[in-house]
Coordinates of C-alpha atoms in Angstrom, one line a residue:
X1 CA 3.1 19.9 -22.0
X2 CA 1.4 23.0 -22.2
X3 CA -1.6 24.1 -20.2
X4 CA -3.9 23.7 -23.1
X5 CA -2.9 20.3 -23.6
X6 CA -3.3 19.7 -19.8
X7 CA -7.0 20.9 -20.1
X8 CA -7.9 18.9 -23.3
X9 CA -6.5 15.8 -20.9
X10 CA -8.7 16.7 -18.2
X11 CA -11.8 17.2 -20.4
X12 CA -11.3 13.8 -22.1
X13 CA -10.9 12.2 -18.6
X14 CA -13.7 13.6 -17.1
X15 CA -15.8 12.5 -20.4
X16 CA -14.8 9.2 -20.0
X17 CA -15.5 9.5 -16.6
X18 CA -19.0 10.5 -16.5
X19 CA -19.7 8.4 -19.8
X20 CA -18.5 5.1 -18.1
X21 CA -18.6 5.8 -14.3
X22 CA -22.0 3.9 -13.8
X23 CA -21.6 0.9 -15.8
X24 CA -18.5 0.4 -14.3
X25 CA -19.4 0.6 -11.0
X26 CA -22.3 -2.2 -11.6
X27 CA -19.7 -3.9 -13.2
X28 CA -17.5 -4.3 -10.1
X29 CA -20.5 -4.2 -7.8
X30 CA -21.5 -7.6 -9.1
X31 CA -18.2 -9.0 -8.3
X32 CA -16.9 -7.8 -5.1
X33 CA -18.5 -7.2 -1.7
X34 CA -20.3 -3.7 -1.8
X35 CA -17.8 -2.2 0.6
X36 CA -14.9 -2.6 -1.8
X37 CA -16.3 -1.5 -5.1
X38 CA -15.9 2.0 -5.0
X39 CA -12.4 1.5 -4.0
X40 CA -11.7 -0.5 -7.2
X41 CA -13.6 1.9 -9.2
X42 CA -11.5 4.7 -7.9
X43 CA -8.2 2.8 -8.3
X44 CA -9.3 2.0 -12.3
X45 CA -9.8 5.7 -12.8
X46 CA -6.6 6.4 -11.3
X47 CA -5.1 3.9 -13.2
X48 CA -7.0 5.8 -16.5
X49 CA -5.3 9.0 -15.4
X50 CA -2.1 8.2 -15.5
X51 CA -2.4 6.3 -18.7
X52 CA -4.9 8.3 -20.2
X53 CA -2.7 8.6 -23.5
X54 CA -3.0 4.6 -23.6
X55 CA -6.6 4.7 -23.3
X56 CA -8.3 3.7 -26.7
X57 CA -11.4 6.0 -28.0
X58 CA -13.4 3.1 -27.0
X59 CA -12.8 3.4 -23.4
X60 CA -15.4 1.3 -21.6
X61 CA -14.0 -2.4 -22.6
X62 CA -10.4 -0.8 -21.7
X63 CA -11.6 0.1 -18.5
X64 CA -13.8 -2.9 -17.7
X65 CA -10.1 -4.9 -18.2
X66 CA -8.5 -2.6 -15.7
X67 CA -11.2 -3.1 -13.3
X68 CA -11.1 -7.0 -13.8
X69 CA -7.0 -6.9 -13.2
X70 CA -7.6 -4.4 -10.3
X71 CA -10.0 -6.9 -8.6
X72 CA -8.1 -9.8 -9.6
X73 CA -4.6 -8.2 -7.7
X74 CA -6.8 -7.3 -4.7
X75 CA -8.3 -10.7 -4.5
X76 CA -6.4 -14.0 -3.9
X77 CA -7.4 -17.5 -3.8
X78 CA -11.2 -17.6 -2.0
X79 CA -11.8 -14.1 -2.4
X80 CA -10.7 -14.2 -5.8
X81 CA -13.3 -17.0 -7.2
X82 CA -15.7 -14.7 -4.8
X83 CA -15.1 -11.3 -6.6
X84 CA -15.7 -13.0 -9.9
X85 CA -19.2 -14.5 -9.0
X86 CA -21.8 -12.8 -10.5
X87 CA -24.9 -12.2 -8.7
X88 CA -27.9 -12.8 -10.7
X89 CA -30.0 -9.8 -11.2
X90 CA -33.5 -9.8 -10.0
X91 CA -36.4 -7.9 -12.0
X92 CA -38.4 -5.6 -10.0
X93 CA -41.7 -6.9 -11.4
X94 CA -42.6 -10.3 -12.5
X95 CA -42.7 -10.9 -16.4
X96 CA -46.0 -13.1 -15.8
X97 CA -49.0 -12.4 -13.8
X98 CA -48.3 -15.5 -11.4
X99 CA -45.3 -14.8 -9.9
X100 CA -44.7 -18.4 -8.9
X101 CA -43.9 -19.0 -12.5
X102 CA -41.5 -16.7 -12.4
X103 CA -40.1 -17.7 -9.0
X104 CA -39.7 -21.1 -10.0
X105 CA -37.8 -20.2 -13.1
X106 CA -35.6 -18.0 -11.3
X107 CA -34.7 -20.4 -8.9
X108 CA -33.7 -23.0 -11.4
X109 CA -31.8 -20.6 -13.3
X110 CA -30.0 -19.5 -10.1
X111 CA -29.3 -23.1 -9.4
X112 CA -27.8 -23.7 -12.7
X113 CA -26.3 -20.4 -12.6
X114 CA -24.2 -21.2 -9.4
X115 CA -23.2 -24.7 -11.0
X116 CA -21.3 -23.2 -13.8
X117 CA -17.4 -22.8 -13.5
X118 CA -16.7 -19.2 -12.5
X119 CA -14.8 -18.9 -16.0
X120 CA -18.2 -19.4 -17.7
X121 CA -20.3 -17.2 -15.5
X122 CA -17.9 -14.3 -16.3
X123 CA -18.3 -15.1 -20.1
X124 CA -22.0 -14.9 -19.7
X125 CA -22.2 -12.0 -17.2
X126 CA -19.9 -9.8 -19.6
X127 CA -22.4 -10.1 -22.6
X128 CA -25.6 -10.5 -20.7
X129 CA -25.2 -8.5 -17.5
X130 CA -22.8 -5.6 -18.6
X131 CA -24.1 -5.2 -22.2
X132 CA -20.7 -5.8 -24.2
X133 CA -20.3 -6.9 -27.7
X134 CA -18.3 -9.9 -28.3
X135 CA -15.2 -7.9 -29.5
X136 CA -15.6 -5.8 -26.3
X137 CA -15.7 -8.8 -24.0
X138 CA -12.8 -10.3 -25.8
X139 CA -10.7 -6.9 -24.9
X140 CA -11.7 -7.3 -21.2
X141 CA -10.7 -10.8 -21.2
X142 CA -7.4 -10.0 -23.1
X143 CA -8.2 -12.6 -25.7
X144 CA -9.3 -12.8 -29.5
X145 CA -12.6 -12.2 -30.7
X146 CA -12.8 -15.8 -32.2
X147 CA -12.1 -17.3 -29.0
X148 CA -14.3 -15.3 -26.7
X149 CA -17.1 -16.3 -28.9
X150 CA -16.1 -20.1 -28.7
X151 CA -16.2 -19.7 -24.8
X152 CA -19.2 -17.7 -25.0
X153 CA -20.9 -20.8 -27.0
X154 CA -19.5 -23.4 -24.6
X155 CA -20.6 -21.5 -21.7
X156 CA -24.5 -21.1 -23.0
X157 CA -24.4 -24.6 -23.9
X158 CA -23.3 -25.8 -20.0
X159 CA -25.6 -23.3 -19.0
X160 CA -28.5 -24.7 -21.1
X161 CA -27.4 -28.5 -19.5
X162 CA -27.4 -27.4 -16.3
X163 CA -30.9 -26.1 -16.5
X164 CA -32.3 -29.3 -18.7
X165 CA -31.9 -31.9 -15.3
X166 CA -34.0 -29.6 -13.2
X167 CA -36.9 -30.1 -15.3
X168 CA -36.6 -26.4 -16.2
X169 CA -39.6 -24.6 -17.0
X170 CA -39.2 -23.3 -20.7
X171 CA -39.6 -19.4 -18.9
X172 CA -36.3 -19.8 -17.5
X173 CA -34.1 -19.7 -20.7
X174 CA -36.3 -16.8 -21.3
X175 CA -35.1 -14.8 -18.8
X176 CA -31.6 -15.4 -19.1
X177 CA -32.4 -14.4 -22.8
X178 CA -34.4 -11.1 -21.6
X179 CA -30.9 -10.3 -19.4
X180 CA -29.0 -10.3 -22.3
X181 CA -31.5 -7.5 -24.6

């Protein structure tokens, strides 16, 4: 390999790193304790450097998949469940003038979220919090797009069902939909 090829490879890696690092770090931070997030991301980029020729043009879902496998390898049994548990993102400002309505909706949504299986939370989070398309999320999970779409649909239904018994205010579903936008 010539030094020109090495330079092009390094430039590609630097571009991918700069473009994906913040999203990848947020993705990992929602799934592992804060003290472990940087180590996981570093391992992901080490893997990316070693497998640069295998990395597709749309590197973001590929890196998320590497991060997901890295977290799974580092966390077994109890820690694995905790690592894949997504913390609800809180808004800085209430969406309505009366913060009590927003707070009540968040409490209902948080309760419903925690009642879901980890697999359902992961599917919803990939779309709502990580902003991945169905195709990209399918890549992260290592399944077909149609399989992911089915899992997402079922997870949304289970979340809706979990919200209903809580006499949810109509606003709670709006909070989740806003997170998806």
